[in-house]
XYZ file of C-alpha atoms in Angstrom:
712
model
C 93.163 131.611 158.313
C 90.747 133.117 155.794
C 91.344 133.477 152.060
C 89.836 136.212 149.989
C 87.731 135.226 146.999
C 90.428 136.650 144.721
C 93.149 134.572 146.398
C 91.060 131.397 146.195
C 90.336 131.933 142.502
C 94.026 132.584 141.896
C 94.986 129.360 143.649
C 92.409 127.357 141.677
C 93.589 128.872 138.408
C 97.206 128.160 139.308
C 96.465 124.512 140.054
C 94.618 124.209 136.729
C 97.589 125.671 134.872
C 99.962 123.312 136.671
C 97.739 120.367 135.750
C 97.791 121.411 132.109
C 101.586 121.466 132.167
C 102.067 117.845 133.206
C 104.463 115.991 130.906
C 104.404 112.371 129.814
C 106.880 109.925 131.212
C 108.460 107.619 128.668
C 106.341 104.749 130.022
C 103.196 106.820 129.488
C 104.314 107.897 126.026
C 104.822 104.281 124.964
C 102.263 102.277 126.952
C 100.074 104.884 128.649
C 97.015 104.407 126.446
C 97.115 100.719 127.393
C 97.690 101.347 131.104
C 97.175 104.361 133.385
C 95.973 106.622 130.558
C 93.664 104.054 128.950
C 90.406 105.549 127.731
C 87.335 104.034 129.357
C 85.711 101.406 127.164
C 82.891 98.887 127.165
C 84.584 95.518 127.483
C 83.534 92.334 125.684
C 80.326 93.829 124.323
C 77.908 91.408 122.677
C 74.234 91.254 121.752
C 71.973 88.626 123.250
C 70.745 85.904 120.909
C 67.193 87.319 120.884
C 68.391 90.891 120.286
C 66.515 92.210 123.324
C 69.533 92.942 125.502
C 73.288 93.373 125.437
C 76.100 91.981 127.558
C 79.395 93.382 128.768
C 82.055 92.503 131.278
C 82.593 94.685 134.319
C 84.924 94.362 137.259
C 84.586 90.776 138.526
C 81.537 89.867 136.501
C 79.180 90.432 133.601
C 76.057 92.544 133.346
C 73.112 92.272 130.971
C 71.121 95.356 129.988
C 67.536 95.275 128.783
C 67.171 97.405 125.651
C 63.566 98.323 126.349
C 64.103 99.657 129.865
C 67.817 100.386 129.749
C 68.089 98.675 133.127
C 71.306 96.703 133.784
C 71.365 93.567 135.894
C 74.104 91.216 137.054
C 74.336 88.237 134.741
C 77.093 86.415 136.630
C 79.686 87.460 139.184
C 83.006 86.246 140.481
C 81.369 85.842 143.896
C 78.720 83.484 142.439
C 81.318 81.428 140.602
C 83.722 81.110 143.531
C 80.819 79.942 145.659
C 80.580 76.821 143.488
C 84.286 76.085 143.146
C 86.579 74.031 145.300
C 89.307 75.837 147.209
C 91.999 75.031 144.630
C 89.744 76.178 141.766
C 88.763 79.574 143.183
C 89.546 82.604 141.027
C 91.116 85.947 141.870
C 89.593 87.453 138.736
C 87.000 86.196 136.298
C 88.507 85.023 132.992
C 86.862 86.107 129.724
C 83.624 84.136 129.498
C 81.892 82.953 126.336
C 78.096 82.926 126.670
C 76.134 80.518 124.481
C 72.918 82.083 125.762
C 71.747 84.046 128.782
C 71.941 80.909 130.899
C 74.907 79.005 129.482
C 78.562 79.901 129.249
C 82.107 78.738 129.730
C 85.595 80.000 130.410
C 89.046 78.519 129.980
C 91.626 78.340 132.752
C 94.896 76.843 131.607
C 93.885 73.574 129.935
C 90.549 73.242 131.739
C 87.196 74.341 130.343
C 84.566 75.199 132.960
C 80.976 74.930 131.717
C 78.294 76.864 133.640
C 74.505 76.756 133.411
C 71.889 78.871 135.160
C 68.888 77.371 136.918
C 66.514 80.058 138.123
C 68.848 82.667 139.586
C 71.603 80.230 140.492
C 74.618 79.426 138.315
C 75.940 75.893 138.652
C 79.124 74.306 137.412
C 77.770 71.620 135.091
C 81.073 70.089 134.069
C 84.782 70.582 133.768
C 86.483 69.430 130.610
C 90.195 68.770 130.820
C 92.124 69.106 127.584
C 95.822 68.388 127.092
C 98.102 70.950 128.694
C 99.376 72.191 125.338
C 95.981 72.306 123.593
C 95.543 75.314 121.301
C 93.141 76.643 118.637
C 90.229 75.443 120.784
C 86.735 75.632 119.266
C 83.342 74.539 120.614
C 80.860 73.058 118.164
C 77.270 74.246 118.214
C 76.088 71.019 119.818
C 77.793 72.333 122.962
C 79.249 68.884 123.537
C 82.159 68.676 121.111
C 85.463 70.501 121.244
C 88.072 70.638 118.496
C 91.652 71.651 119.195
C 95.251 71.157 118.177
C 98.184 69.739 120.098
C 101.482 70.576 118.447
C 100.980 69.710 114.757
C 97.898 67.482 114.987
C 94.150 67.986 115.273
C 91.893 66.399 117.913
C 88.232 66.136 118.845
C 86.846 65.811 122.366
C 83.269 64.652 122.886
C 81.849 63.824 126.308
C 85.346 63.772 127.766
C 86.726 61.348 125.213
C 89.458 62.549 122.847
C 89.927 61.288 119.299
C 92.860 62.088 117.006
C 91.645 63.479 113.680
C 95.196 63.537 112.325
C 98.308 61.659 113.404
C 101.197 63.049 111.383
C 104.490 62.063 112.997
C 106.564 64.662 111.166
C 106.315 67.943 113.085
C 106.692 69.820 109.803
C 103.275 68.624 108.654
C 100.864 70.924 110.485
C 97.104 70.384 110.799
C 94.295 72.661 111.937
C 96.323 75.856 112.098
C 96.488 79.037 110.034
C 98.618 78.648 106.904
C 100.460 80.823 104.372
C 101.961 82.823 107.269
C 98.510 84.297 107.928
C 98.388 86.252 104.686
C 95.171 86.490 102.575
C 93.041 87.161 105.644
C 93.785 83.723 107.095
C 93.545 83.627 110.886
C 92.486 80.046 111.621
C 92.812 76.510 110.325
C 89.577 74.847 111.522
C 86.244 75.305 109.693
C 83.157 73.673 111.211
C 80.113 72.832 109.065
C 76.835 74.605 109.954
C 75.277 71.330 111.132
C 78.387 70.541 113.245
C 78.797 67.132 111.620
C 81.953 67.828 109.640
C 85.211 69.650 110.283
C 87.284 71.070 107.454
C 90.903 71.805 108.267
C 94.138 72.975 106.701
C 97.004 70.541 106.339
C 100.315 72.303 105.644
C 103.308 70.264 104.513
C 106.502 72.233 105.224
C 108.964 69.387 104.800
C 110.223 70.841 101.522
C 110.849 74.318 103.007
C 114.412 75.056 104.101
C 115.129 75.156 107.825
C 115.962 78.539 109.265
C 117.812 78.827 112.614
C 116.428 81.046 115.351
C 118.730 81.196 118.359
C 117.537 81.632 121.928
C 120.285 83.748 123.523
C 118.592 83.929 126.931
C 120.005 80.553 128.000
C 123.597 79.357 128.348
C 124.653 77.755 126.167
C 122.440 79.410 123.572
C 119.849 77.096 122.056
C 119.034 76.823 118.360
C 115.452 76.236 117.188
C 114.837 75.626 113.502
C 111.729 77.113 111.920
C 110.364 76.846 108.403
C 110.747 80.211 106.727
C 109.981 80.235 102.980
C 111.963 83.139 101.514
C 111.033 84.920 98.322
C 111.919 82.910 95.236
C 112.567 79.706 97.190
C 110.539 76.552 97.753
C 107.210 77.171 99.479
C 105.047 74.904 101.604
C 102.166 72.870 100.183
C 98.657 73.141 101.607
C 95.638 70.866 101.259
C 92.198 70.889 102.861
C 90.781 67.877 104.684
C 87.176 67.193 105.732
C 86.605 65.041 108.799
C 83.201 63.361 109.181
C 82.404 63.048 112.880
C 79.822 60.263 112.397
C 82.069 58.001 110.339
C 85.344 59.159 111.932
C 86.849 59.388 108.437
C 88.723 62.097 106.544
C 88.500 63.012 102.861
C 90.848 65.558 101.296
C 89.485 67.886 98.636
C 90.752 67.174 95.131
C 92.213 70.611 94.511
C 94.198 70.578 91.311
C 97.019 72.916 90.359
C 100.466 73.921 91.535
C 101.113 72.398 94.991
C 102.543 75.780 96.036
C 99.330 77.675 95.271
C 97.403 79.396 98.064
C 94.081 78.203 99.496
C 91.990 80.853 101.195
C 88.445 82.180 101.763
C 87.345 78.714 102.970
C 83.549 78.772 103.366
C 80.965 76.095 104.067
C 77.768 76.178 102.052
C 74.843 76.577 104.491
C 73.411 73.311 103.107
C 76.464 71.486 104.585
C 77.048 69.641 101.312
C 79.880 71.644 99.793
C 82.857 73.859 100.560
C 84.134 76.912 98.697
C 87.864 77.524 98.423
C 89.638 80.468 96.833
C 92.520 78.961 94.847
C 95.166 81.599 94.168
C 98.227 80.872 92.053
C 101.672 81.503 93.540
C 102.109 84.519 91.260
C 98.992 85.913 93.016
C 97.455 87.293 89.834
C 94.750 84.669 89.187
C 92.063 83.594 91.657
C 89.537 80.816 91.096
C 86.624 80.508 93.511
C 85.910 76.771 93.428
C 83.097 74.728 94.933
C 83.918 71.206 96.138
C 81.676 68.344 97.229
C 82.234 67.802 100.955
C 81.773 64.023 100.744
C 83.666 63.047 97.595
C 86.079 66.001 97.642
C 85.546 66.494 93.905
C 85.330 69.856 92.137
C 81.738 70.838 91.439
C 82.332 74.109 89.619
C 84.427 77.249 89.356
C 81.994 79.918 90.497
C 84.050 82.883 89.242
C 87.597 83.974 88.484
C 89.534 87.178 89.105
C 92.706 88.266 87.338
C 94.937 91.316 87.633
C 98.125 92.308 85.827
C 99.745 93.006 89.221
C 98.051 90.941 91.938
C 94.747 89.729 93.341
C 94.523 89.740 97.116
C 91.508 87.874 98.571
C 90.928 88.833 102.193
C 87.490 87.509 103.148
C 85.372 84.327 102.961
C 82.010 84.210 101.197
C 79.032 85.571 103.133
C 75.748 83.818 102.357
C 72.492 85.723 102.460
C 70.086 84.713 105.260
C 68.283 81.429 104.605
C 70.002 80.921 101.274
C 72.521 78.393 100.032
C 72.811 79.938 96.556
C 73.119 83.712 97.086
C 76.263 85.161 98.633
C 78.387 88.300 98.963
C 81.968 88.443 97.760
C 84.291 91.292 98.703
C 86.555 92.270 95.826
C 88.945 95.050 94.807
C 88.383 94.359 91.093
C 87.056 97.899 90.466
C 90.016 99.461 92.265
C 88.335 99.685 95.669
C 87.054 96.959 97.973
C 83.307 96.567 97.381
C 80.460 94.114 97.926
C 79.288 91.913 95.033
C 76.140 89.767 95.014
C 76.593 86.343 93.397
C 74.215 83.469 92.675
C 75.631 79.954 92.266
C 73.704 79.339 89.044
C 73.346 82.845 87.621
C 76.803 84.147 88.517
C 77.230 87.856 89.240
C 73.880 89.426 90.114
C 74.949 92.954 91.058
C 77.600 95.189 92.529
C 76.044 96.304 95.795
C 78.418 99.169 96.632
C 80.266 101.435 94.197
C 82.556 104.445 94.221
C 86.093 105.642 94.849
C 85.979 104.514 98.461
C 86.216 101.123 100.070
C 84.221 98.845 102.328
C 86.343 98.071 105.373
C 84.125 95.695 107.382
C 80.969 93.673 106.784
C 78.682 93.844 109.847
C 75.628 91.737 109.008
C 72.068 91.640 107.650
C 68.577 92.776 108.482
C 66.697 90.097 106.584
C 63.237 91.638 106.929
C 64.375 95.011 105.601
C 66.711 93.452 102.985
C 69.556 95.565 104.319
C 73.303 94.865 104.519
C 75.350 96.716 107.143
C 79.002 97.675 106.732
C 81.696 100.236 107.535
C 83.405 102.221 104.791
C 85.595 105.214 103.936
C 82.859 106.851 101.841
C 83.200 110.311 103.430
C 86.996 110.460 103.563
C 89.906 108.013 103.682
C 90.714 109.413 107.131
C 87.479 108.154 108.684
C 85.248 105.090 108.812
C 81.482 105.326 109.094
C 78.525 102.978 109.447
C 76.240 102.347 106.490
C 73.571 100.067 105.146
C 72.693 99.197 101.584
C 69.415 97.651 100.479
C 70.086 94.624 98.312
C 66.963 95.254 96.214
C 67.241 98.958 95.358
C 70.969 99.489 96.214
C 70.207 102.621 98.235
C 73.059 103.428 100.640
C 72.389 105.241 103.907
C 74.865 106.519 106.479
C 73.780 105.624 110.012
C 76.065 107.601 112.330
C 76.339 111.351 112.773
C 79.736 112.204 114.237
C 83.030 112.542 112.384
C 85.791 110.069 113.225
C 86.630 106.393 113.036
C 83.593 104.224 113.776
C 83.341 100.502 114.459
C 80.069 98.623 114.684
C 78.500 95.439 116.036
C 75.105 94.476 114.604
C 72.541 92.452 116.524
C 71.580 89.103 115.002
C 68.183 90.400 113.817
C 69.705 93.600 112.451
C 67.523 95.863 114.600
C 70.305 97.320 116.750
C 73.768 98.617 115.987
C 76.554 99.198 118.502
C 78.505 102.270 117.383
C 81.866 103.024 118.996
C 83.962 105.884 117.676
C 86.677 108.390 118.430
C 87.965 111.504 116.716
C 90.614 114.117 117.363
C 88.554 115.677 120.155
C 86.594 112.693 121.490
C 88.506 109.857 123.189
C 85.604 107.401 122.851
C 81.841 107.617 122.433
C 79.557 104.583 122.329
C 75.982 104.768 121.085
C 73.291 102.190 120.446
C 71.450 102.875 117.202
C 67.918 101.578 116.658
C 68.090 100.687 112.960
C 64.301 101.018 112.597
C 64.066 104.599 113.866
C 67.760 105.588 113.662
C 67.390 106.933 117.195
C 70.769 106.891 118.933
C 71.181 106.261 122.660
C 74.483 107.117 124.304
C 75.825 104.506 126.734
C 79.366 105.828 127.146
C 81.194 109.113 126.685
C 84.718 108.658 127.964
C 86.648 111.348 129.752
C 89.835 112.643 128.207
C 92.561 110.862 130.176
C 95.119 113.282 128.720
C 93.380 116.455 129.900
C 96.003 117.254 132.537
C 98.928 116.941 130.154
C 100.735 119.498 128.095
C 99.444 118.787 124.592
C 100.939 119.946 121.297
C 99.177 121.655 118.423
C 98.497 119.167 115.617
C 98.083 120.429 112.074
C 96.459 118.294 109.388
C 98.487 118.511 106.199
C 97.601 117.557 102.609
C 100.406 117.419 100.055
C 100.493 116.206 96.454
C 102.522 113.313 95.079
C 104.314 113.794 91.775
C 101.259 112.411 89.941
C 98.857 114.716 91.809
C 97.633 112.112 94.302
C 96.717 113.753 97.628
C 98.880 112.631 100.542
C 97.621 113.069 104.097
C 99.903 113.898 106.993
C 100.172 115.500 110.411
C 102.540 118.128 111.738
C 102.969 118.070 115.527
C 104.469 121.287 116.878
C 106.518 121.664 120.075
C 104.378 122.434 123.112
C 106.373 125.624 123.742
C 106.219 126.541 120.073
C 107.758 129.861 119.083
C 107.488 130.590 115.325
C 110.656 132.669 115.543
C 112.774 129.685 116.629
C 114.111 126.805 114.569
C 113.385 123.293 115.767
C 114.747 119.833 115.003
C 112.341 117.517 113.184
C 111.644 113.798 113.372
C 109.840 112.155 110.469
C 108.041 109.033 111.673
C 106.921 106.719 108.882
C 105.718 103.280 107.872
C 104.391 103.734 104.317
C 103.927 100.020 103.596
C 100.904 97.902 102.640
C 98.146 97.111 105.135
C 98.799 99.999 107.497
C 97.467 103.542 107.765
C 98.975 106.045 110.209
C 96.871 109.118 109.471
C 93.244 109.012 110.622
C 90.804 111.258 112.440
C 90.999 109.325 115.705
C 92.081 109.934 119.279
C 94.636 111.202 120.102
C 94.845 113.725 117.287
C 98.617 113.265 117.069
C 98.213 109.527 116.496
C 100.883 108.528 119.041
C 101.839 109.760 122.513
C 105.535 109.302 121.781
C 105.152 112.027 119.147
C 103.703 114.226 121.885
C 106.509 113.305 124.276
C 109.014 114.478 121.665
C 106.968 117.643 121.108
C 107.113 118.308 124.855
C 110.882 118.033 124.553
C 111.364 120.536 121.772
C 110.846 118.538 118.554
C 108.601 118.930 115.565
C 107.217 115.543 114.491
C 105.921 114.896 110.992
C 104.147 111.762 109.776
C 102.448 111.011 106.454
C 100.930 108.086 104.542
C 102.508 107.872 101.103
C 101.507 105.704 98.170
C 101.677 102.014 99.026
C 99.864 102.353 102.349
C 96.372 101.185 103.190
C 92.747 102.289 102.715
C 93.248 104.358 99.570
C 92.421 101.812 96.875
C 94.389 99.530 94.566
C 96.055 102.215 92.428
C 97.423 103.892 95.537
C 98.642 100.602 97.028
C 99.958 99.115 93.789
C 102.132 102.166 93.085
C 104.992 100.277 94.760
C 104.585 97.126 92.644
C 107.943 95.589 91.669
C 109.823 98.618 93.062
C 109.363 98.811 96.824
C 111.255 101.680 98.402
C 111.172 104.085 95.454
C 107.734 105.683 95.031
C 107.275 105.698 98.809
C 110.506 107.652 99.246
C 109.468 110.129 96.564
C 106.320 110.801 98.566
C 108.175 111.107 101.866
C 110.589 113.526 100.213
C 107.578 115.656 99.296
C 107.041 115.839 103.028
C 110.671 116.859 103.495
C 110.253 119.635 100.904
C 107.233 120.884 102.820
C 109.147 120.818 106.107
C 112.050 122.735 104.614
C 109.628 125.422 103.448
C 108.613 126.170 107.026
C 110.656 128.993 108.589
C 110.707 127.317 112.001
C 112.180 124.005 110.745
C 115.922 123.473 111.081
C 116.644 121.506 107.906
C 120.120 120.629 109.205
C 118.645 118.778 112.185
C 116.220 116.306 110.683
C 115.771 112.692 111.810
C 113.777 109.742 110.485
C 112.344 106.790 112.394
C 110.214 103.736 111.660
C 109.652 100.085 112.542
C 109.321 97.045 110.261
C 108.448 98.417 106.816
C 109.106 101.805 108.380
C 112.549 100.506 109.379
C 113.173 99.588 105.748
C 112.018 103.065 104.719
C 114.156 104.858 107.331
C 117.280 102.908 106.299
C 116.508 103.435 102.592
C 116.204 107.178 103.047
C 119.483 107.337 104.974
C 121.307 105.479 102.169
C 119.521 106.435 98.954
C 119.100 110.103 99.941
C 122.024 110.519 102.342
C 122.023 114.331 102.437
C 118.508 114.704 103.848
C 118.596 113.329 107.387
C 121.248 113.895 110.015
C 120.119 110.845 112.046
C 117.910 107.816 111.577
C 116.621 104.955 113.731
C 115.371 101.784 112.026
C 113.535 99.119 114.035
C 113.347 95.560 112.655
C 114.191 96.698 109.099
C 113.972 94.610 105.938
C 117.364 95.062 104.305
C 117.105 92.617 101.418
C 113.629 91.595 100.192
C 114.950 88.281 98.888
C 115.251 87.274 102.556
C 111.613 88.041 103.378
C 108.670 85.639 103.213
C 107.226 84.475 99.900
C 103.563 85.348 100.360
C 104.067 89.024 101.150
C 107.144 89.770 99.055
C 106.158 88.038 95.825
C 102.782 89.819 95.870
C 104.463 93.199 95.658
C 107.808 92.341 94.038
C 107.341 89.094 92.050
C 110.280 86.692 92.481
C 113.944 87.751 92.488
C 114.380 85.865 89.215
C 111.469 87.703 87.563
C 112.348 91.143 88.950
C 116.082 91.279 89.539
C 116.252 95.049 88.924
C 113.537 95.804 91.475
C 115.195 93.637 94.119
C 118.544 95.248 93.356
C 117.197 98.790 93.732
C 115.589 97.970 97.072
C 118.571 95.974 98.411
C 120.401 98.089 100.974
C 123.468 95.887 101.446
C 125.323 97.450 98.511
C 124.386 101.008 99.515
C 125.890 101.102 103.013
C 128.860 103.159 101.789
C 126.466 106.037 100.992
C 125.692 106.676 104.651
C 126.540 110.202 105.830
C 124.344 110.673 108.872
C 124.122 108.690 112.083
C 122.128 105.458 111.855
C 120.912 103.205 114.677
C 119.542 99.750 113.858
C 117.343 97.948 116.405
C 116.504 94.277 115.974
C 115.090 91.360 117.962
C 117.552 88.483 118.256
C 114.753 85.927 117.815
C 112.613 87.863 115.360
C 110.911 85.277 113.124
C 109.122 87.852 110.950
C 112.030 89.997 109.776
C 114.836 87.658 110.708
C 117.917 89.018 112.473
C 120.079 88.127 109.496
C 118.899 91.314 107.763
C 120.655 93.491 110.320
C 123.617 91.130 110.771
C 124.403 91.241 107.049
C 123.956 95.009 107.047
C 126.415 95.413 109.916
C 128.948 93.229 108.126
C 128.533 95.335 104.988
C 129.110 98.449 107.113
C 132.288 96.992 108.612
C 133.534 95.973 105.162
C 132.845 99.500 103.901
C 134.429 101.221 106.898
C 131.103 102.880 107.764
C 129.947 103.339 111.358
C 126.475 102.043 112.130
C 125.138 101.951 115.675
C 123.232 98.907 116.815
C 120.873 97.753 119.573
C 119.501 94.243 120.029
C 116.758 92.943 122.288
C 115.871 89.321 123.155
C 112.635 87.631 122.174
C 110.512 86.709 119.167
C 108.378 89.842 118.953
C 108.880 91.790 115.745
C 107.285 94.955 117.093
C 108.303 94.668 120.741
C 105.785 95.788 123.377
C 105.629 96.330 127.127
C 108.614 97.321 129.241
C 111.073 96.336 126.521
C 109.370 98.814 124.197
C 109.775 101.546 126.801
C 113.507 100.842 127.087
C 113.927 100.797 123.327
C 112.010 104.034 122.792
C 114.176 105.647 125.468
C 117.167 104.476 123.430
C 115.598 105.975 120.282
C 114.931 109.256 122.082
C 118.437 109.426 123.522
C 119.879 108.795 120.066
C 117.967 111.689 118.537
C 118.823 113.927 121.492
C 122.497 113.132 121.009
C 122.561 113.854 117.289
C 119.824 116.435 116.684
C 119.773 118.619 119.789
């Protein structure tokens, strides 16, 4: 049978139209960008030590690419590795591998560390190091012979197969070598190795004075209780010290850090000369920081290098960064001018200069080019909605932007500073990766990812800018239904977070910001989302607007969004819903109770209900203690406002949530029962605060069904 050209073109066009009309499943809407709709990426990218090539993992191996020729070559493969392993050691897939150089590397499989070295073109298994089954926080020292790790609450060292206990605390509530202060203040680890690999500094956290908090495992019968240490706002906090273990003498000296035992120790940094350690000592009130230098041998205070004070709070987030080949000049990142910037300090002279300035903030430090005297970083200099790559010369302070395309950029700088890996996305580009020669600024593309969503029915996304009551611009997005008809009226869902350390609205892929928004748009909803005051990447004034009164200014800003929505002729103001998780759960519940006539339905995931039951470090930064700020805590407390509820409210909480503990929702439900108010409730098992995977799919289906029931 023959087809005419017209018929063939018609069939091709029809198939294209059908492809464009594909709708997301709930699984794709929730997890698609991490599974079948994942955008192609370069995995485990790193620069070689000599800066002449770059490495990346590929299916069942790693490749190395010469920068001069652009030619890739196999560095190591699963086939090569399995050829050297015994039958019971063989791998189905290659674990993430850490390369010390182009001919040395290791990977971890369970509690075993497999060390590989290349001789000629052949990789050989040099040794296998067996650590305890429950070893964690594993680090390799630069001598490539010594491993440091924790088992339960103690710290250990393994050298040449022999393990030594650095600490031996019998009380499980005294924890060594792990992150402290509930990972606030930029703290992500508890082990700090000296540059010469001869000493190991480590956190020691004494939690014995912190009240026990029960977390019940409901998955077993009978249910099992596990007590954790959870320091709630206004209560007794843990006490942290910093030890220094000398490998040669096998002895430990604790730094003589004076002050309140409940103060915070952060920004731990070794001096490149190996003789001293810098510690940021922050008072519990979080409004006074001292950057102190301590002798690594005696533990005694050498000097206070500088201090920072603020009438609200100081929030250190980064360690010191020493200039190349210097033990006296360093960079400190500070928000003291209202925006996070780079400051050059000298140990003897003090502040030398402010390297970056302006009403924008540095988001990441990338490294140095010592020969050119350049410092590389990412920043929001163009707009708060984007991040770009820059360098500043530390002699003349000239700042230069290095990328060309709009969007959110991340960078990895080679050790010599001559090459910059630039990965970015924007509303129209899923991912683009370029290599930038920092000498010539010539950019070479190594990846332009296809749009994995191209066959799906996509909504129109409008970028919105509103004004807060003080004139501050607020950025948001309006996602219209995919079958949008301006003559119809549609239900609306406001999705929000609006808390510190998170930004929802950026110029990144996908333009909507979230495929669940698009799923709802495919099913006849308008979705609106906006970052109000209190959220991230807008500077201290913007963030500190919520100080001592969380849940008030943020709601004023979100209500500006509601006013805007009500002004649109195609919005049905009688069918509006609100949804958020964590801080967004607190916001959704607050709006339902403190402004009960606005939303017909709300869904709050893992909500804070009473800030006096949340952790000290976070809460007291923004709210002070309940004793110092009783009015602020009272205004934000939702337990005495349950009776205001008019719309339909669904609470979702994890039964073993150890971030926002389940008691928040339990007390809220009791208050609802006592008030004769109906509140719907869903609970899921597990510790995760923001649940992921299949459980997230089930919960988001529950959220969707709830809105369909009450807004459609």
